[in-house]
Amino acid sequence: MSRLVMKFGGTSVADLERIRRVGRLVAAEVAAGHQVAVVVSAMSGKTNELVAWTDGAGAAAQGLEPSDDEYDVVVASGEQVTAGLLAMTLRNMGVPARSWMGWQIPIIADDAHGRARIDDVPSENLIEAMDKGQVAVIAGFQGVTRDGRIATLGRGGSDTSAVAIAAAVKAIRCDIYTDVDGVYTTDPRIESKARKLSKISYEEMLEMASLGAKVLQTRSVELAMAKNVPVRVLSSFVEPGEAPGQGTIVCDEEEIMEKRIVSGVAYSRDEAKITLYGLPDHPGVSSAIFGALADANVNVDMIVQSHARTADTANMEFTVGKRDAARAVEIVRAAQPKIGFEDVKVNEDVAKVSVIGVGMRSHTGVAKTMFGALAEKGVNIQVISTSEIKISVLIDAAYTELAVRALHAAYGLDQL
Amino acid sequence: MSRLVMKFGGTSVADLERIRRVGRLVAAEVAAGHQVAVVVSAMSGKTNELVAWTDGAGAAAQGLEPSDDEYDVVVASGEQVTAGLLAMTLRNMGVPARSWMGWQIPIIADDAHGRARIDDVPSENLIEAMDKGQVAVIAGFQGVTRDGRIATLGRGGSDTSAVAIAAAVKAIRCDIYTDVDGVYTTDPRIESKARKLSKISYEEMLEMASLGAKVLQTRSVELAMAKNVPVRVLSSFVEPGEAPGQGTIVCDEEEIMEKRIVSGVAYSRDEAKITLYGLPDHPGVSSAIFGALADANVNVDMIVQSHARTADTANMEFTVGKRDAARAVEIVRAAQPKIGFEDVKVNEDVAKVSVIGVGMRSHTGVAKTMFGALAEKGVNIQVISTSEIKISVLIDAAYTELAVRALHAAYGLDQL
């Protein structure tokens, strides 16, 4: 008997009608002969309501540590509600089911409340129940610490719960139901010729996820890769009687027969570019800048340093998340006496566009195609960064759509 | 160091402002030198919202057993939220605190989901935390079964949770904060001369509670009596800086110095009177009627049988809860061929008025005073029932207020 994990996000369980739709999808997999575990998020909007309350309860806080463990107690209640409701719904459809909270399985997590990591998922209880033919309806996003407190995994953590459960019960696959029907070669809202991928490798998905294609949480993909759990992304929004599509399977590179050089074009408008002018050209400068930013937990992405032709000084450009930009400027300004640069400027009108593909490892000319396609459209490249399976460029935000479409065509993704 | 349990109902924690008010009341008791455990209900309205969802999820049920265990999973989330929020609020006031769910303490309950009874409350964990000076904020209304499922105690169960915790940690007292400031000699909305009692015995409170004075849940009073936990009823609705009043202490009869013959006048409009006419006058008739009602879980309260003067038949009158009236009539109608009565009638325009007092045990003339006072006002008595510490009469509902005021005066309760 094969075990299957299904995961439904907040929009898929937003109300009772949608929970019944989820119930039908689960019942269909049971009828197809699977032992099913279902991981659910809080009903859409519920988590925000709960978070707002915790903010209110914490409003009197002045210089006190945030009560993260109690935040978790409040917020984890959302998934508890969905799990109970789906278990009731399934039973009422004649499908044996019961709910499982994180502490009941248990999903053992560390005590980094609000962003805990899963340490261990002893699976005996779950497997025993599933072997009896009972659907396990599991509250996502939550675990229990070794001293018995509730810990949540952070936003999107239900994806991670689902993959961890799939690994623990040795499921054949973890199906992540969401509001899109798969992973596309690029954002279909920008390029109508975007194609749904039938398969994508873990590494490519990781780059996609971290670059703003918000289909799967990064940690869940990392975990799936580590545990070699095939993950399928597909839509829960199907009419009664209609089967969901095949979606996109995220799996090991080796299992993808049809190799592509580039699998997708991603973009992100969440970046801001910070430029430092007139840096003294001596060792230790970079370390002083990025050390100060790292100490303040500001994530720096792309970095480029250029030497002015006319002087002994250099310019430094780097990108940070837009929400960190003001703080990053403050930090470097505070370090100005020590570092000794002349001026700092922020540009928020930038976008990062990336081409991603495991084929880059073995193919040359990928960068050439990219730069050629952008040049042809008159798109100026401000910063470049690369990894083994990705090339990213920072451009003027106004050119985002143009650049995405040009690259999508240049790599033949329109004709997949 | 004395331990104190405080309990706050749904209206006392209905929003963040009220939760902060609760926080101040708790902080004051901590400052007064108590080790405090606080038991909280769900925020007012939350339980109803959750119950409505479970009804919706169960709507597809046709001939299936109600999923009571999953109902409990959903509904228990309400208290979880309040406990987390109050713990955060207390910390932000500088008062060390943490939340405790039923399964964390644990509050061990039987598996009668939705109306579970508390079996045991191992108190080591709580006492250890309280000894460290940490306020224990406990989700009321919930326990955990011996096989690790969430079980709720039924409506009003948080009072019972509070008393059980008080017994387990050997608290000096269990303070039940509610929206009234104590137990009155009668309903102040009917008799403005009603007086707040400083003390009332468990037995009297039990009669009051079961007669419609909805201050404390009956089971919590029974438990308090069994464990000899003094319970205090007082109001949570005090302004910042203002101390709550002394409320009313519910305690052992022996601890009440000032003995009264009658402590209070209670009334209930929730009754319906059912009359069976022309019953055959032979053994087994009562057993047939009340056996059938008991089998259908219909609670019968007052019963009186009278013989018709002119025939060999009798009439039987009894009362049931208004919501059971139609069902009760159906049941006796179905048994009509077997029982052989002539007609059945229902009267819902009745009220039960009762005088309650432990002094009745040792004083005569209580009934005489009652009947005299009612006769003087022209109130006709339809049915009478008595217990050791209570006399109840069923009257025309239109006379309820008149009767309550007359009795309140007759026993001198106006001048307490």
PDB file of C-alpha atoms in Angstrom, chain B residues 138-244:
ATOM      1  CA  ILE B 138      -4.445  27.867  31.887  1.00  0.00           C
ATOM      2  CA  ALA B 139      -6.788  27.221  28.976  1.00  0.00           C
ATOM      3  CA  GLY B 140     -10.091  26.330  30.618  1.00  0.00           C
ATOM      4  CA  PHE B 141     -12.789  24.023  29.303  1.00  0.00           C
ATOM      5  CA  GLN B 142     -10.308  21.449  28.026  1.00  0.00           C
ATOM      6  CA  GLY B 143      -8.511  18.333  29.082  1.00  0.00           C
ATOM      7  CA  VAL B 144      -6.692  15.487  27.415  1.00  0.00           C
ATOM      8  CA  THR B 145      -7.850  11.879  27.320  1.00  0.00           C
ATOM      9  CA  ARG B 146      -5.578   9.058  28.421  1.00  0.00           C
ATOM     10  CA  ASP B 147      -4.880   8.296  24.746  1.00  0.00           C
ATOM     11  CA  GLY B 148      -3.816  11.851  24.022  1.00  0.00           C
ATOM     12  CA  ARG B 149      -6.884  13.390  22.379  1.00  0.00           C
ATOM     13  CA  ILE B 150      -8.310  16.801  23.278  1.00  0.00           C
ATOM     14  CA  ALA B 151     -11.568  16.615  25.238  1.00  0.00           C
ATOM     15  CA  THR B 152     -13.775  19.561  26.212  1.00  0.00           C
ATOM     16  CA  LEU B 153     -15.821  19.738  29.394  1.00  0.00           C
ATOM     17  CA  GLY B 154     -19.002  21.220  27.967  1.00  0.00           C
ATOM     18  CA  ARG B 155     -20.376  24.734  28.168  1.00  0.00           C
ATOM     19  CA  GLY B 156     -19.292  26.550  31.299  1.00  0.00           C
ATOM     20  CA  GLY B 157     -16.626  23.920  31.846  1.00  0.00           C
ATOM     21  CA  SER B 158     -13.997  26.559  32.575  1.00  0.00           C
ATOM     22  CA  ASP B 159     -15.507  27.029  36.055  1.00  0.00           C
ATOM     23  CA  THR B 160     -14.953  23.329  36.610  1.00  0.00           C
ATOM     24  CA  SER B 161     -11.390  23.570  35.265  1.00  0.00           C
ATOM     25  CA  ALA B 162     -10.698  26.372  37.728  1.00  0.00           C
ATOM     26  CA  VAL B 163     -12.027  24.484  40.741  1.00  0.00           C
ATOM     27  CA  ALA B 164     -10.143  21.330  39.705  1.00  0.00           C
ATOM     28  CA  ILE B 165      -6.914  23.303  39.397  1.00  0.00           C
ATOM     29  CA  ALA B 166      -7.543  24.965  42.759  1.00  0.00           C
ATOM     30  CA  ALA B 167      -7.982  21.553  44.375  1.00  0.00           C
ATOM     31  CA  ALA B 168      -4.890  20.177  42.610  1.00  0.00           C
ATOM     32  CA  VAL B 169      -2.540  22.991  43.674  1.00  0.00           C
ATOM     33  CA  LYS B 170      -4.157  23.276  47.117  1.00  0.00           C
ATOM     34  CA  ALA B 171      -5.177  26.889  46.530  1.00  0.00           C
ATOM     35  CA  ILE B 172      -6.557  28.906  49.392  1.00  0.00           C
ATOM     36  CA  ARG B 173      -9.453  29.927  47.157  1.00  0.00           C
ATOM     37  CA  CYS B 174     -10.805  29.887  43.622  1.00  0.00           C
ATOM     38  CA  ASP B 175     -11.929  33.356  42.493  1.00  0.00           C
ATOM     39  CA  ILE B 176     -14.456  33.227  39.649  1.00  0.00           C
ATOM     40  CA  TYR B 177     -14.528  36.609  37.926  1.00  0.00           C
ATOM     41  CA  THR B 178     -17.678  37.186  35.945  1.00  0.00           C
ATOM     42  CA  ASP B 179     -19.990  39.975  34.813  1.00  0.00           C
ATOM     43  CA  VAL B 180     -21.847  40.164  38.145  1.00  0.00           C
ATOM     44  CA  ASP B 181     -20.274  41.191  41.437  1.00  0.00           C
ATOM     45  CA  GLY B 182     -21.603  38.345  43.527  1.00  0.00           C
ATOM     46  CA  VAL B 183     -24.545  36.131  44.388  1.00  0.00           C
ATOM     47  CA  TYR B 184     -27.705  38.015  45.314  1.00  0.00           C
ATOM     48  CA  THR B 185     -30.690  37.137  47.474  1.00  0.00           C
ATOM     49  CA  THR B 186     -32.653  37.285  44.238  1.00  0.00           C
ATOM     50  CA  ASP B 187     -32.383  38.701  40.715  1.00  0.00           C
ATOM     51  CA  PRO B 188     -31.710  42.463  41.130  1.00  0.00           C
ATOM     52  CA  ARG B 189     -33.388  43.100  37.774  1.00  0.00           C
ATOM     53  CA  ILE B 190     -36.656  41.984  39.374  1.00  0.00           C
ATOM     54  CA  GLU B 191     -36.220  43.164  42.962  1.00  0.00           C
ATOM     55  CA  SER B 192     -34.133  46.295  43.412  1.00  0.00           C
ATOM     56  CA  LYS B 193     -33.935  45.527  47.137  1.00  0.00           C
ATOM     57  CA  ALA B 194     -31.967  42.350  46.399  1.00  0.00           C
ATOM     58  CA  ARG B 195     -28.852  42.159  48.594  1.00  0.00           C
ATOM     59  CA  LYS B 196     -25.485  40.688  47.777  1.00  0.00           C
ATOM     60  CA  LEU B 197     -24.643  37.748  50.026  1.00  0.00           C
ATOM     61  CA  SER B 198     -21.170  37.799  51.549  1.00  0.00           C
ATOM     62  CA  LYS B 199     -21.264  34.027  51.940  1.00  0.00           C
ATOM     63  CA  ILE B 200     -23.414  31.179  50.727  1.00  0.00           C
ATOM     64  CA  SER B 201     -23.076  27.455  51.316  1.00  0.00           C
ATOM     65  CA  TYR B 202     -22.221  24.996  48.557  1.00  0.00           C
ATOM     66  CA  GLU B 203     -25.629  23.306  48.911  1.00  0.00           C
ATOM     67  CA  GLU B 204     -27.510  26.571  48.586  1.00  0.00           C
ATOM     68  CA  MET B 205     -25.409  27.604  45.606  1.00  0.00           C
ATOM     69  CA  LEU B 206     -26.123  24.269  43.944  1.00  0.00           C
ATOM     70  CA  GLU B 207     -29.855  24.850  44.305  1.00  0.00           C
ATOM     71  CA  MET B 208     -29.462  28.410  43.036  1.00  0.00           C
ATOM     72  CA  ALA B 209     -27.415  27.276  40.024  1.00  0.00           C
ATOM     73  CA  SER B 210     -29.766  24.471  39.079  1.00  0.00           C
ATOM     74  CA  LEU B 211     -32.712  26.854  39.434  1.00  0.00           C
ATOM     75  CA  GLY B 212     -31.542  29.306  36.867  1.00  0.00           C
ATOM     76  CA  ALA B 213     -29.260  31.703  38.737  1.00  0.00           C
ATOM     77  CA  LYS B 214     -26.563  31.277  36.102  1.00  0.00           C
ATOM     78  CA  VAL B 215     -23.601  32.499  38.103  1.00  0.00           C
ATOM     79  CA  LEU B 216     -21.679  29.250  38.471  1.00  0.00           C
ATOM     80  CA  GLN B 217     -21.860  26.009  36.582  1.00  0.00           C
ATOM     81  CA  THR B 218     -23.438  23.289  38.737  1.00  0.00           C
ATOM     82  CA  ARG B 219     -20.601  20.818  38.218  1.00  0.00           C
ATOM     83  CA  SER B 220     -18.038  23.320  39.430  1.00  0.00           C
ATOM     84  CA  VAL B 221     -19.982  23.825  42.675  1.00  0.00           C
ATOM     85  CA  GLU B 222     -20.314  20.066  43.175  1.00  0.00           C
ATOM     86  CA  LEU B 223     -16.577  19.686  42.673  1.00  0.00           C
ATOM     87  CA  ALA B 224     -15.810  22.588  45.023  1.00  0.00           C
ATOM     88  CA  MET B 225     -18.010  20.980  47.662  1.00  0.00           C
ATOM     89  CA  ALA B 226     -16.402  17.571  47.196  1.00  0.00           C
ATOM     90  CA  LYS B 227     -12.880  19.013  47.418  1.00  0.00           C
ATOM     91  CA  ASN B 228     -13.814  21.707  49.959  1.00  0.00           C
ATOM     92  CA  VAL B 229     -12.432  24.528  47.810  1.00  0.00           C
ATOM     93  CA  PRO B 230     -13.791  27.966  48.805  1.00  0.00           C
ATOM     94  CA  VAL B 231     -15.053  29.702  45.661  1.00  0.00           C
ATOM     95  CA  ARG B 232     -15.500  33.448  45.384  1.00  0.00           C
ATOM     96  CA  VAL B 233     -17.731  35.042  42.754  1.00  0.00           C
ATOM     97  CA  LEU B 234     -16.832  38.613  41.850  1.00  0.00           C
ATOM     98  CA  SER B 235     -16.835  41.054  38.973  1.00  0.00           C
ATOM     99  CA  SER B 236     -13.984  41.558  36.516  1.00  0.00           C
ATOM    100  CA  PHE B 237     -15.504  44.808  35.330  1.00  0.00           C
ATOM    101  CA  VAL B 238     -13.534  47.267  37.437  1.00  0.00           C
ATOM    102  CA  GLU B 239     -11.800  50.398  36.232  1.00  0.00           C
ATOM    103  CA  PRO B 240      -7.976  50.645  36.244  1.00  0.00           C
ATOM    104  CA  GLY B 241      -6.811  51.302  39.776  1.00  0.00           C
ATOM    105  CA  GLU B 242     -10.117  50.211  41.241  1.00  0.00           C
ATOM    106  CA  ALA B 243     -10.161  47.032  43.328  1.00  0.00           C
ATOM    107  CA  PRO B 244     -12.849  44.443  42.677  1.00  0.00           C
TER     108      PRO B 244
END
